[in-house]
Coordinates of C-alpha atoms in Angstrom, one line a residue:
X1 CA 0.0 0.0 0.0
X2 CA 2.8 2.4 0.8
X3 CA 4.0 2.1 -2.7
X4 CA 0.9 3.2 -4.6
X5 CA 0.7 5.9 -1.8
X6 CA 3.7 7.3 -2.5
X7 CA 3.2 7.3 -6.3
X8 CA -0.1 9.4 -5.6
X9 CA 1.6 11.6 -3.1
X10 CA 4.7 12.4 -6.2
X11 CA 1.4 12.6 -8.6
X12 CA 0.1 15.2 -6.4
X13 CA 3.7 17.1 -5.3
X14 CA 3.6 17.0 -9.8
X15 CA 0.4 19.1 -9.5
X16 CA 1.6 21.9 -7.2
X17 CA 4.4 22.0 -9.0
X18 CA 2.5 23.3 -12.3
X19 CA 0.8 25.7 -10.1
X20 CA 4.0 26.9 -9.2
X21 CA 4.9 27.0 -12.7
X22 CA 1.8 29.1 -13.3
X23 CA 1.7 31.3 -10.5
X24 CA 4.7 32.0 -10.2
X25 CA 6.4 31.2 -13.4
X26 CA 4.4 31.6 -16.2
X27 CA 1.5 34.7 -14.8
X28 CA 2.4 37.2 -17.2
X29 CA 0.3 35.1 -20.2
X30 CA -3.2 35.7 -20.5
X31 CA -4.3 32.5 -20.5
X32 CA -2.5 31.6 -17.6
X33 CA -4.5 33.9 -15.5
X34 CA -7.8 33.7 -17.1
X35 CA -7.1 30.2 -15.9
X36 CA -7.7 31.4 -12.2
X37 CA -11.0 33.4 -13.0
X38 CA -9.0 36.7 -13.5
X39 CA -10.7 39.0 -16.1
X40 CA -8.0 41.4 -17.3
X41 CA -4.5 42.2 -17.4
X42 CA -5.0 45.2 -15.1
X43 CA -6.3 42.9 -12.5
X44 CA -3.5 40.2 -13.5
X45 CA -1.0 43.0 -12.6
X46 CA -2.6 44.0 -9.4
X47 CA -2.6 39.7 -8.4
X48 CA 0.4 39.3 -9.8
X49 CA 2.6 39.5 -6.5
X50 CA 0.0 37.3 -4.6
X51 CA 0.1 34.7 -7.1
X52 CA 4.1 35.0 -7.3
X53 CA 3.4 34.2 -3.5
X54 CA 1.4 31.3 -3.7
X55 CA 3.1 29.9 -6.4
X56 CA 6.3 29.4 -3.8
X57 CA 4.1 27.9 -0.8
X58 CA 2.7 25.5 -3.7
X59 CA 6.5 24.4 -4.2
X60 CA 7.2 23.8 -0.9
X61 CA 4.7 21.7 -0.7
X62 CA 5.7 20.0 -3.6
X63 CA 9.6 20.0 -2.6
X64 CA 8.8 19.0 1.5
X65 CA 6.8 15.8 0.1
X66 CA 9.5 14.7 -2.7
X67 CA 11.9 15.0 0.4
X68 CA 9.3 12.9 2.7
X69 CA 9.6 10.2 0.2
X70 CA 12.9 10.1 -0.1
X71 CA 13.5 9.9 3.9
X72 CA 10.3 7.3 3.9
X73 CA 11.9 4.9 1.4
X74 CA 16.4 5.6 2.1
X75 CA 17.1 6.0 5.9
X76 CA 14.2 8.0 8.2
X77 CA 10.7 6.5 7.7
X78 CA 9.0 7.9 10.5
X79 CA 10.4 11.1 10.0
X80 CA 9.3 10.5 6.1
X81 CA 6.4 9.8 6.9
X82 CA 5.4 12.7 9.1
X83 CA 7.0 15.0 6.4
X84 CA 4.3 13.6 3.9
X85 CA 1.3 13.4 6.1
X86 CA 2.3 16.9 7.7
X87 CA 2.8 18.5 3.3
X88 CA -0.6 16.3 2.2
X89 CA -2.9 17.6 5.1
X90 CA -2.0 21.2 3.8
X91 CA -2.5 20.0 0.3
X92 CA -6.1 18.7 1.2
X93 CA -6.9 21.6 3.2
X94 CA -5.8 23.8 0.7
X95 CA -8.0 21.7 -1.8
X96 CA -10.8 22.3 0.7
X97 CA -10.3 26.6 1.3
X98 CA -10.3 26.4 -3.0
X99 CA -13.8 25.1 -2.7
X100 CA -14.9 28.2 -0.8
X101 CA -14.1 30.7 -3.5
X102 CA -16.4 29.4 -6.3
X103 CA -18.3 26.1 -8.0
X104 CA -15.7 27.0 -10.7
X105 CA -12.9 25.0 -9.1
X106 CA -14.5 22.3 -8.2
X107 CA -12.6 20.5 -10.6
X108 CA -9.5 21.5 -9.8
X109 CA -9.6 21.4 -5.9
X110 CA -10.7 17.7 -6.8
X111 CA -7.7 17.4 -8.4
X112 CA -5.8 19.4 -5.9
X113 CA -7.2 17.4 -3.1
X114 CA -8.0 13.4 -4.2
X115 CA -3.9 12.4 -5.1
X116 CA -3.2 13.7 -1.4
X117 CA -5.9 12.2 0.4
X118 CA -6.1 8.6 -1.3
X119 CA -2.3 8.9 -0.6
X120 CA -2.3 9.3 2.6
X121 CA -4.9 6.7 3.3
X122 CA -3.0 3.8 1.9
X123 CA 0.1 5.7 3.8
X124 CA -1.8 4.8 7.1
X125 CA -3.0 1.4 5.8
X126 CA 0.8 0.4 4.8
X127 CA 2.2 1.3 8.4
X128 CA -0.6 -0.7 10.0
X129 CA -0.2 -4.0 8.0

């Protein structure tokens, strides 16, 4: 069980990676903001610094669960493992504060939210068996 959770928890440190990518990365294009509900560039502009923001705390996310698994699987594992359940809560809970702002991202606070959560369920599964 720990194996397929830790390939969902990589597939899901994968996701906030691209949202770094977009937030912080690749804002400036249109379509990358239109992508998060904003209308124009002016407003774009104005996000811009949040986003640049949010983008970062989306890669540490990403970067303290890559360094969860590696600790789970070489020479740490319950120091691993807290590192991952400790990055996938946020990632859920994060999943679940995007579901405030708007029916709009359901979809991606499903996607936001599922990798981590099914993860972390066959996480706690594995170090009960």
């Amino acid at each position: 069980m720990a194996i397929i959770g830790s390939v969902l928890i990589a597939a899901a440190a994968l996701v906030q990676l691209s949202f770094f990518a977009m937030q912080s990365v690749l804002w400036p294009a249109p379509g990358v903001w239109r992508r998060f509900g904003v209308a124009s560039q002016s407003q774009a502009d104005a996000v811009r610094p949040m986003a640049y923001t949010q983008g970062f705390y989306n890669l540490f996310l990403a970067g303290g669960s890559v360094v969860g698994l590696l600790l789970y699987w070489t020479t740490l594992r319950q120091v691993g493992f807290g590192l991952i359940f400790f990055c996938g809560v946020c990632m859920i809970l994060a999943s679940l504060v995007l579901l405030t702002i708007s029916r709009r991202f359901w979809a991606t606070a499903v996607l936001q939210g599922a990798l981590p959560l099914v993860g972390l369920i066959l996480f706690v599964i594995g170090e009960n068996e």
